[in-house]
N, CA, C and O atoms as a MOPAC input file, in Angstrom:
PM7 MOZYME 1SCF
protein

 N     73.54600 1   -20.31700 1   -68.38700 1
 C     74.79800 1   -20.48500 1   -69.10200 1
 C     75.35700 1   -21.87200 1   -68.78600 1
 O     75.41800 1   -22.26600 1   -67.62100 1
 N     75.75200 1   -22.59200 1   -69.78900 1
 C     76.27900 1   -23.93700 1   -69.60500 1
 C     77.67300 1   -23.87600 1   -68.98800 1
 O     78.47200 1   -22.99200 1   -69.29900 1
 N     77.94200 1   -24.82700 1   -68.11600 1
 C     79.24600 1   -24.90300 1   -67.46800 1
 C     80.23500 1   -25.55400 1   -68.42000 1
 O     79.92200 1   -26.55600 1   -69.06300 1
 N     81.43500 1   -24.97900 1   -68.50800 1
 C     82.47100 1   -25.58700 1   -69.33500 1
 C     82.88400 1   -26.91300 1   -68.70900 1
 O     82.74400 1   -27.11100 1   -67.50200 1
 N     83.38600 1   -27.80500 1   -69.52600 1
 C     83.79900 1   -29.12100 1   -69.06700 1
 C     84.82100 1   -29.00000 1   -67.93500 1
 O     85.92600 1   -28.49200 1   -68.12900 1
 N     84.43700 1   -29.46700 1   -66.77400 1
 C     85.27200 1   -29.48700 1   -65.57700 1
 C     85.82900 1   -28.11500 1   -65.20000 1
 O     86.91000 1   -28.02400 1   -64.61900 1
 N     85.09500 1   -27.04800 1   -65.53000 1
 C     85.51500 1   -25.71600 1   -65.09800 1
 C     85.51400 1   -25.64400 1   -63.58000 1
 O     86.42000 1   -25.07500 1   -62.97200 1
 N     84.49700 1   -26.22300 1   -62.98400 1
 C     84.46200 1   -26.40500 1   -61.54000 1
 C     84.13600 1   -27.86400 1   -61.27800 1
 O     83.44500 1   -28.51400 1   -62.06100 1
 N     84.63900 1   -28.35600 1   -60.17900 1
 C     84.38100 1   -29.74000 1   -59.81500 1
 C     83.20400 1   -29.79500 1   -58.85100 1
 O     83.04200 1   -28.91300 1   -58.00800 1
 N     82.39000 1   -30.82400 1   -58.97500 1
 C     81.37000 1   -31.04700 1   -57.96000 1
 C     82.08900 1   -31.46900 1   -56.68300 1
 O     83.27600 1   -31.79600 1   -56.69700 1
 N     81.35300 1   -31.45300 1   -55.59400 1
 C     81.94300 1   -31.86900 1   -54.32300 1
 C     82.44900 1   -33.30900 1   -54.40400 1
 O     83.53400 1   -33.61800 1   -53.91200 1
 N     81.66400 1   -34.18400 1   -55.02500 1
 C     82.08800 1   -35.58100 1   -55.15000 1
 C     83.35400 1   -35.70400 1   -55.99800 1
 O     84.25500 1   -36.47200 1   -55.66300 1
 N     83.42200 1   -34.94700 1   -57.09700 1
 C     84.61500 1   -34.97400 1   -57.94500 1
 C     85.84900 1   -34.55300 1   -57.15700 1
 O     86.89700 1   -35.19500 1   -57.22900 1
 N     85.70800 1   -33.46600 1   -56.40500 1
 C     86.81800 1   -32.95400 1   -55.61400 1
 C     87.32700 1   -34.02600 1   -54.65300 1
 O     88.52900 1   -34.27100 1   -54.56100 1
 N     86.39700 1   -34.66000 1   -53.94000 1
 C     86.81700 1   -35.64100 1   -52.93900 1
 C     87.37800 1   -36.91800 1   -53.55300 1
 O     88.24800 1   -37.55000 1   -52.95500 1
 N     86.90600 1   -37.31000 1   -54.72000 1
 C     87.49400 1   -38.48400 1   -55.38600 1
 C     88.94900 1   -38.19600 1   -55.74900 1
 O     89.82700 1   -39.01700 1   -55.48400 1
 N     89.20600 1   -37.04400 1   -56.34900 1
 C     90.59200 1   -36.70500 1   -56.68500 1
 C     91.44500 1   -36.59100 1   -55.42200 1
 O     92.58500 1   -37.05500 1   -55.39500 1
 N     90.89300 1   -35.97800 1   -54.38700 1
 C     91.63100 1   -35.84900 1   -53.12900 1
 C     91.97600 1   -37.22400 1   -52.56100 1
 O     93.09500 1   -37.44700 1   -52.09800 1
 N     91.02100 1   -38.13500 1   -52.59800 1
 C     91.24300 1   -39.48800 1   -52.08000 1
 C     92.32800 1   -40.21400 1   -52.85700 1
 O     93.06500 1   -41.02500 1   -52.29600 1
 N     92.42500 1   -39.92000 1   -54.15100 1
 C     93.37500 1   -40.66100 1   -54.99500 1
 C     94.77500 1   -40.06300 1   -54.98800 1
 O     95.60200 1   -40.41200 1   -55.83100 1
 N     95.04600 1   -39.17500 1   -54.05500 1
 C     96.43000 1   -38.74100 1   -53.85500 1
 C     97.22300 1   -39.89800 1   -53.25600 1
 O     98.45400 1   -39.89000 1   -53.24400 1
 N     96.49200 1   -40.89100 1   -52.76000 1
 C     97.05500 1   -42.16200 1   -52.31000 1
 C     96.37200 1   -43.24800 1   -53.12200 1
 O     95.16500 1   -43.17800 1   -53.35800 1
 N     97.12500 1   -44.24800 1   -53.55100 1
 C     96.52900 1   -45.32200 1   -54.35200 1
 C     95.40200 1   -45.99800 1   -53.57000 1
 O     95.56900 1   -46.39700 1   -52.41700 1
 N     94.25000 1   -46.11100 1   -54.23500 1
 C     93.09200 1   -46.75200 1   -53.60900 1
 C     92.26000 1   -47.44500 1   -54.68100 1
 O     92.33100 1   -47.10000 1   -55.86000 1
 N     91.47300 1   -48.42100 1   -54.25700 1
 C     90.46800 1   -49.02700 1   -55.13200 1
 C     89.15600 1   -48.29900 1   -54.86900 1
 O     89.05500 1   -47.51500 1   -53.92500 1
 N     88.15800 1   -48.55800 1   -55.69700 1
 C     86.90300 1   -47.82300 1   -55.63200 1
 C     86.24900 1   -47.80800 1   -54.26500 1
 O     85.89200 1   -46.74500 1   -53.75700 1
 N     86.09000 1   -48.96900 1   -53.67000 1
 C     85.44400 1   -49.02300 1   -52.35600 1
 C     86.27700 1   -48.27500 1   -51.31800 1
 O     85.73000 1   -47.64500 1   -50.41300 1
 N     87.59000 1   -48.34500 1   -51.45300 1
 C     88.47200 1   -47.61100 1   -50.54800 1
 C     88.28400 1   -46.10200 1   -50.67800 1
 O     88.36900 1   -45.37600 1   -49.68800 1
 N     88.02800 1   -45.63100 1   -51.89800 1
 C     87.74100 1   -44.20600 1   -52.11600 1
 C     86.46400 1   -43.82800 1   -51.38000 1
 O     86.42200 1   -42.80600 1   -50.69500 1
 N     85.42400 1   -44.64200 1   -51.51600 1
 C     84.14700 1   -44.36500 1   -50.85900 1
 C     84.32500 1   -44.30100 1   -49.34000 1
 O     83.79400 1   -43.40200 1   -48.68800 1
 N     85.06300 1   -45.24200 1   -48.78600 1
 C     85.29200 1   -45.27600 1   -47.34700 1
 C     86.10300 1   -44.06200 1   -46.89200 1
 O     85.78000 1   -43.44400 1   -45.87800 1
 N     87.13900 1   -43.72600 1   -47.62700 1
 C     88.00100 1   -42.60500 1   -47.25700 1
 C     87.21800 1   -41.29800 1   -47.22500 1
 O     87.32800 1   -40.52800 1   -46.27100 1
 N     86.42900 1   -41.04800 1   -48.26600 1
 C     85.66000 1   -39.79800 1   -48.34800 1
 C     84.66300 1   -39.71600 1   -47.19200 1
 O     84.54400 1   -38.67400 1   -46.54900 1
 N     83.96300 1   -40.78800 1   -46.93200 1
 C     82.99200 1   -40.79100 1   -45.83300 1
 C     83.69200 1   -40.52300 1   -44.49700 1
 O     83.20000 1   -39.74300 1   -43.68200 1
 N     84.83200 1   -41.16500 1   -44.27700 1
 C     85.58300 1   -40.99800 1   -43.03400 1
 C     86.14500 1   -39.57800 1   -42.91100 1
 O     86.04200 1   -38.95300 1   -41.85500 1
 N     86.74000 1   -39.07400 1   -43.99700 1
 C     87.34100 1   -37.73800 1   -43.99000 1
 C     86.30200 1   -36.66200 1   -43.69200 1
 O     86.57300 1   -35.72000 1   -42.94700 1
 N     85.12000 1   -36.80400 1   -44.27300 1
 C     84.07700 1   -35.77900 1   -44.14400 1
 C     83.11200 1   -36.08500 1   -43.00000 1
 O     82.08600 1   -35.41900 1   -42.86100 1
 N     83.42800 1   -37.07300 1   -42.19200 1
 C     82.57100 1   -37.49000 1   -41.08100 1
 C     81.15100 1   -37.77200 1   -41.57600 1
 O     80.16400 1   -37.38400 1   -40.95200 1
 N     81.08400 1   -38.46000 1   -42.72000 1
 C     79.82400 1   -38.89200 1   -43.34800 1
 C     79.02100 1   -37.75800 1   -43.98100 1
 O     77.90900 1   -37.98800 1   -44.45700 1
 N     79.56600 1   -36.52900 1   -43.99500 1
 C     78.86100 1   -35.40600 1   -44.62900 1
 C     78.74100 1   -35.62600 1   -46.12100 1
 O     77.72100 1   -35.29800 1   -46.72600 1
 N     79.79000 1   -36.18600 1   -46.71600 1
 C     79.79600 1   -36.47800 1   -48.15200 1
 C     79.89000 1   -37.98300 1   -48.32300 1
 O     80.81100 1   -38.62700 1   -47.82100 1
 N     78.93600 1   -38.52100 1   -49.03100 1
 C     78.99300 1   -39.93700 1   -49.40200 1
 C     78.89800 1   -40.01500 1   -50.91400 1
 O     78.25800 1   -39.18500 1   -51.56000 1
 N     79.53200 1   -41.00400 1   -51.45000 1
 C     79.53900 1   -41.18800 1   -52.90400 1
 C     79.00300 1   -42.58300 1   -53.18700 1
 O     79.56500 1   -43.58100 1   -52.73600 1
 N     77.92500 1   -42.63900 1   -53.93000 1
 C     77.34700 1   -43.91800 1   -54.29600 1
 C     78.21500 1   -44.64000 1   -55.31800 1
 O     79.02200 1   -44.02400 1   -56.01500 1
 N     78.03900 1   -45.93700 1   -55.39400 1
 C     78.85600 1   -46.74700 1   -56.30000 1
 C     78.69700 1   -46.30700 1   -57.75500 1
 O     79.69100 1   -46.21000 1   -58.47500 1
 N     77.48400 1   -46.04400 1   -58.19500 1
 C     77.26900 1   -45.63100 1   -59.58200 1
 C     77.97900 1   -44.33800 1   -59.90800 1
 O     78.62300 1   -44.21900 1   -60.95000 1
 N     77.86300 1   -43.36700 1   -59.01800 1
 C     78.53800 1   -42.07600 1   -59.20400 1
 C     80.04400 1   -42.26300 1   -59.21100 1
 O     80.74400 1   -41.72500 1   -60.06900 1
 N     80.53800 1   -43.03100 1   -58.24800 1
 C     81.98100 1   -43.23200 1   -58.14600 1
 C     82.55300 1   -43.86400 1   -59.40300 1
 O     83.53900 1   -43.37000 1   -59.95100 1
 N     81.95500 1   -44.93800 1   -59.86200 1
 C     82.54100 1   -45.63500 1   -61.00300 1
 C     82.40700 1   -44.82900 1   -62.29400 1
 O     83.24500 1   -44.94400 1   -63.18900 1
 N     81.36000 1   -44.01800 1   -62.39200 1
 C     81.25700 1   -43.10100 1   -63.54000 1
 C     82.36700 1   -42.05800 1   -63.48100 1
 O     82.96500 1   -41.72700 1   -64.50600 1
 N     82.64700 1   -41.53500 1   -62.27900 1
 C     83.72200 1   -40.54900 1   -62.13500 1
 C     85.09000 1   -41.15800 1   -62.39900 1
 O     85.92700 1   -40.54700 1   -63.06300 1
 N     85.31900 1   -42.35600 1   -61.88300 1
 C     86.60400 1   -43.00900 1   -62.13300 1
 C     86.83100 1   -43.19800 1   -63.62800 1
 O     87.92600 1   -42.95200 1   -64.13300 1
 N     85.78700 1   -43.63600 1   -64.33300 1
 C     85.88500 1   -43.82600 1   -65.77800 1
 C     86.17800 1   -42.50000 1   -66.47900 1
 O     87.05800 1   -42.42200 1   -67.33600 1
 N     85.43800 1   -41.47100 1   -66.11000 1
 C     85.62400 1   -40.15400 1   -66.73200 1
 C     87.01400 1   -39.60200 1   -66.43400 1
 O     87.69900 1   -39.12600 1   -67.33900 1
 N     87.43600 1   -39.66300 1   -65.17300 1
 C     88.75100 1   -39.14100 1   -64.80600 1
 C     89.87500 1   -39.90700 1   -65.49000 1
 O     90.88800 1   -39.32000 1   -65.87100 1
 N     89.70200 1   -41.20600 1   -65.64500 1
 C     90.72700 1   -41.99600 1   -66.32700 1
 C     90.80700 1   -41.58700 1   -67.80400 1
 O     91.90300 1   -41.42500 1   -68.34000 1
 N     89.66900 1   -41.42100 1   -68.45300 1
 C     89.64400 1   -40.99600 1   -69.85600 1
 C     90.22400 1   -39.59500 1   -70.03200 1
 O     90.88500 1   -39.31600 1   -71.03200 1
 N     89.97500 1   -38.70800 1   -69.05200 1
 C     90.47700 1   -37.33100 1   -69.12300 1
 C     91.93800 1   -37.20400 1   -68.69300 1
 O     92.52700 1   -36.12700 1   -68.79000 1
 N     92.51600 1   -38.30500 1   -68.22100 1
 C     93.92400 1   -38.28200 1   -67.82500 1
 C     94.17500 1   -37.74400 1   -66.43100 1
 O     95.31600 1   -37.42800 1   -66.09300 1
 N     93.13300 1   -37.63100 1   -65.61000 1
 C     93.28700 1   -37.11300 1   -64.24800 1
 C     93.72500 1   -38.18800 1   -63.26000 1
 O     94.28400 1   -37.88100 1   -62.20700 1
 N     93.47000 1   -39.44300 1   -63.60200 1
 C     93.90100 1   -40.56600 1   -62.76700 1
 C     94.45500 1   -41.66600 1   -63.66600 1
 O     94.19500 1   -41.70000 1   -64.86800 1
 N     95.21900 1   -42.55500 1   -63.05900 1
 C     95.75200 1   -43.72300 1   -63.77300 1
 C     95.38900 1   -44.97300 1   -62.98400 1
 O     95.43900 1   -44.98900 1   -61.75400 1
 N     95.02800 1   -46.00300 1   -63.70800 1
 C     94.84000 1   -47.29900 1   -63.06000 1
 C     96.22500 1   -47.87800 1   -62.83700 1
 O     97.03700 1   -47.94400 1   -63.76000 1
 N     96.48700 1   -48.29600 1   -61.61500 1
 C     97.81700 1   -48.80100 1   -61.28400 1
 C     97.88700 1   -50.31600 1   -61.31900 1
 O     98.91500 1   -50.89100 1   -61.67500 1
 N     96.79700 1   -50.95500 1   -60.95000 1
 C     96.78700 1   -52.42200 1   -60.93800 1
 C     95.37600 1   -52.92600 1   -60.74200 1
 O     94.47700 1   -52.18400 1   -60.34600 1
 N     95.20100 1   -54.20300 1   -61.02800 1
 C     93.94700 1   -54.89200 1   -60.74600 1
 C     94.29900 1   -56.11300 1   -59.92900 1
 O     95.15500 1   -56.90700 1   -60.31800 1
 N     93.62900 1   -56.26100 1   -58.78400 1
 C     93.92300 1   -57.38400 1   -57.91700 1
 C     92.61500 1   -57.92800 1   -57.37300 1
 O     91.86300 1   -57.21100 1   -56.71200 1
 N     92.34600 1   -59.19800 1   -57.65100 1
 C     91.11500 1   -59.84500 1   -57.20400 1
 C     89.88700 1   -59.01300 1   -57.57300 1
 O     89.03300 1   -58.75600 1   -56.72400 1
 N     89.79800 1   -58.60700 1   -58.79200 1
 C     88.71400 1   -57.82100 1   -59.38700 1
 C     88.61400 1   -56.39000 1   -58.85400 1
 O     87.68300 1   -55.66800 1   -59.21000 1
 N     89.54400 1   -55.97500 1   -58.01900 1
 C     89.59200 1   -54.58900 1   -57.55700 1
 C     90.56500 1   -53.81000 1   -58.42000 1
 O     91.70900 1   -54.21800 1   -58.62000 1
 N     90.08800 1   -52.67700 1   -58.92900 1
 C     90.93900 1   -51.79900 1   -59.73000 1
 C     91.45300 1   -50.68700 1   -58.82800 1
 O     90.68400 1   -50.03100 1   -58.12600 1
 N     92.74200 1   -50.48900 1   -58.85900 1
 C     93.38400 1   -49.46400 1   -58.03800 1
 C     93.76800 1   -48.28400 1   -58.92100 1
 O     94.18600 1   -48.45300 1   -60.06600 1
 N     93.61700 1   -47.08700 1   -58.36400 1
 C     93.88700 1   -45.85900 1   -59.10200 1
 C     94.73200 1   -44.92000 1   -58.25400 1
 O     94.80000 1   -45.03900 1   -57.03100 1
 N     95.37200 1   -43.98400 1   -58.94300 1
 C     96.11400 1   -42.91000 1   -58.28600 1
 C     96.00100 1   -41.66700 1   -59.16200 1
 O     95.88400 1   -41.76700 1   -60.38300 1
 N     96.03700 1   -40.51400 1   -58.54000 1
 C     95.92200 1   -39.25700 1   -59.27100 1
 C     97.16800 1   -39.04700 1   -60.15000 1
 O     98.27700 1   -39.41800 1   -59.76500 1
 N     96.97200 1   -38.46000 1   -61.31000 1
 C     98.07800 1   -38.14400 1   -62.22200 1
 C     98.54200 1   -36.71100 1   -61.95200 1
 O     97.85600 1   -35.97000 1   -61.24900 1
 N     99.69100 1   -36.31000 1   -62.49600 1
 C    100.10500 1   -34.90800 1   -62.35300 1
 C     99.04200 1   -33.93500 1   -62.87900 1
 O     98.82400 1   -32.88000 1   -62.28200 1
 N     98.38900 1   -34.27600 1   -63.97300 1
 C     97.32300 1   -33.43000 1   -64.52800 1
 C     96.14700 1   -33.35400 1   -63.55300 1
 O     95.56500 1   -32.28500 1   -63.37100 1
 N     95.80000 1   -34.45400 1   -62.94000 1
 C     94.72000 1   -34.47700 1   -61.95900 1
 C     95.07600 1   -33.68600 1   -60.71300 1
 O     94.22700 1   -32.99800 1   -60.14600 1
 N     96.32500 1   -33.78300 1   -60.28600 1
 C     96.78200 1   -33.01000 1   -59.12400 1
 C     96.69000 1   -31.52000 1   -59.40500 1
 O     96.27900 1   -30.74800 1   -58.53800 1
 N     97.07000 1   -31.11000 1   -60.61000 1
 C     96.96200 1   -29.69100 1   -60.96900 1
 C     95.50400 1   -29.24000 1   -60.96900 1
 O     95.19900 1   -28.13900 1   -60.51100 1
 N     94.60500 1   -30.07500 1   -61.47700 1
 C     93.18100 1   -29.72700 1   -61.49900 1
 C     92.63200 1   -29.63000 1   -60.08100 1
 O     91.83900 1   -28.73900 1   -59.77800 1
 N     93.05400 1   -30.54500 1   -59.21400 1
 C     92.64400 1   -30.51800 1   -57.81200 1
 C     93.13500 1   -29.23500 1   -57.13600 1
 O     92.38900 1   -28.60300 1   -56.38800 1
 N     94.37200 1   -28.85400 1   -57.39400 1
 C     94.92800 1   -27.62500 1   -56.80500 1
 C     94.20700 1   -26.38700 1   -57.33000 1
 O     93.98000 1   -25.44200 1   -56.57500 1
 N     93.84400 1   -26.37900 1   -58.60700 1
 C     93.08100 1   -25.25500 1   -59.16500 1
 C     91.74900 1   -25.10900 1   -58.44500 1
 O     91.33600 1   -24.00000 1   -58.10600 1
 N     91.08500 1   -26.22700 1   -58.21600 1
 C     89.79900 1   -26.18900 1   -57.52600 1
 C     89.97000 1   -25.72100 1   -56.08200 1
 O     89.14400 1   -24.96600 1   -55.56900 1
 N     91.02300 1   -26.16200 1   -55.43900 1
 C     91.30800 1   -25.73800 1   -54.07300 1
 C     91.51200 1   -24.21500 1   -54.02100 1
 O     91.00100 1   -23.54800 1   -53.12100 1
 N     92.25200 1   -23.67800 1   -54.97900 1
 C     92.44900 1   -22.22500 1   -55.03200 1
 C     91.12900 1   -21.50000 1   -55.25700 1
 O     90.89300 1   -20.45000 1   -54.66000 1
 N     90.26600 1   -22.04500 1   -56.10800 1
 C     88.96000 1   -21.43600 1   -56.38200 1
 C     88.09600 1   -21.42600 1   -55.11700 1
 O     87.45700 1   -20.42000 1   -54.81000 1
 N     88.07600 1   -22.52300 1   -54.39800 1
 C     87.28400 1   -22.61900 1   -53.16900 1
 C     87.81300 1   -21.63000 1   -52.12700 1
 O     87.03300 1   -20.95500 1   -51.45500 1
 N     89.11500 1   -21.55000 1   -51.99800 1
 C     89.70400 1   -20.59800 1   -51.03900 1
 C     89.35100 1   -19.16100 1   -51.40400 1
 O     89.09400 1   -18.34400 1   -50.52000 1
 N     89.33500 1   -18.84100 1   -52.70700 1
 C     88.96500 1   -17.49300 1   -53.13700 1
 C     87.51200 1   -17.19900 1   -52.78200 1
 O     87.18700 1   -16.09700 1   -52.34000 1
 N     86.64800 1   -18.17600 1   -52.97500 1
 C     85.24600 1   -17.99000 1   -52.59700 1
 C     85.13300 1   -17.70400 1   -51.09800 1
 O     84.37200 1   -16.82800 1   -50.69000 1
 N     85.88000 1   -18.43100 1   -50.29000 1
 C     85.83300 1   -18.21600 1   -48.84200 1
 C     86.33600 1   -16.81000 1   -48.49500 1
 O     85.75800 1   -16.14300 1   -47.63700 1
 N     87.40500 1   -16.35700 1   -49.15300 1
 C     87.90600 1   -14.99900 1   -48.90700 1
 C     86.86300 1   -13.96100 1   -49.31000 1
 O     86.67300 1   -12.97100 1   -48.60200 1
 N     86.18800 1   -14.17300 1   -50.43500 1
 C     85.14500 1   -13.24900 1   -50.87500 1
 C     84.01900 1   -13.18900 1   -49.84600 1
 O     83.51000 1   -12.11100 1   -49.54100 1
 N     83.63500 1   -14.33200 1   -49.31700 1
 C     82.57900 1   -14.38100 1   -48.30100 1
 C     83.01000 1   -13.61900 1   -47.05600 1
 O     82.24300 1   -12.82600 1   -46.51100 1
 N     84.22400 1   -13.85700 1   -46.61300 1
 C     84.72500 1   -13.16200 1   -45.42600 1
 C     84.74200 1   -11.65300 1   -45.63700 1
 O     84.39000 1   -10.89600 1   -44.73300 1
 N     85.14800 1   -11.21500 1   -46.82100 1
 C     85.16200 1    -9.78800 1   -47.13700 1
 C     83.73700 1    -9.22600 1   -47.13900 1
 O     83.48700 1    -8.14600 1   -46.60500 1
 N     82.81500 1    -9.96600 1   -47.74200 1
 C     81.42100 1    -9.51100 1   -47.81300 1
 C     80.80600 1    -9.44700 1   -46.41400 1
 O     80.04900 1    -8.52200 1   -46.12200 1
 N     81.11100 1   -10.39300 1   -45.56200 1
 C     80.55000 1   -10.38600 1   -44.21200 1
 C     81.09400 1    -9.23900 1   -43.36800 1
 O     80.44900 1    -8.80100 1   -42.41500 1
 N     82.28300 1    -8.75500 1   -43.72200 1
 C     82.89300 1    -7.67000 1   -42.97300 1
 C     82.47800 1    -6.30200 1   -43.42200 1
 O     82.86900 1    -5.31200 1   -42.80300 1
 N     81.70500 1    -6.20600 1   -44.47000 1
 C     81.28500 1    -4.89800 1   -44.99600 1
 C     80.07100 1    -4.38000 1   -44.25100 1
 O     79.20100 1    -5.15400 1   -43.85100 1
 N     80.01300 1    -3.08200 1   -44.06800 1
 C     78.83500 1    -2.48300 1   -43.44200 1
 C     77.65900 1    -2.44200 1   -44.39800 1
 O     76.51600 1    -2.64400 1   -43.98900 1
 N     77.92900 1    -2.18500 1   -45.66000 1
 C     76.85400 1    -2.23300 1   -46.66300 1
 C     77.39000 1    -2.93700 1   -47.89600 1
 O     78.58300 1    -2.85200 1   -48.19000 1
 N     76.53000 1    -3.62500 1   -48.61400 1
 C     76.97100 1    -4.37800 1   -49.80500 1
 C     77.55300 1    -3.45400 1   -50.86800 1
 O     77.22900 1    -2.26800 1   -50.93500 1
 N     78.40800 1    -4.02100 1   -51.68500 1
 C     79.01800 1    -3.25800 1   -52.79100 1
 C     77.97700 1    -2.76100 1   -53.75800 1
 O     78.31400 1    -2.10300 1   -54.74300 1

């Protein structure tokens, strides 16, 4: 079954939106995600710039300024809502896992 457009976010998508809760340029997003996840999640330049372009077109982020060829972005209210939806979905999955692990026999 095909996934609906942005029904769920990939891990990289989630972390890009999370990083842009503070204004950052592309390289700053890459550094922040790597630092936050202790290098567990890294985002390559090609992936990052494709996501920034897509998120900007979808209205999830806004370009705030360009300085010395660096483009700065920040999450939009629509992007924040999408990020929160994904956070709720992930938390529900974790609750489901905890419930399943506590069962004596599967449902």
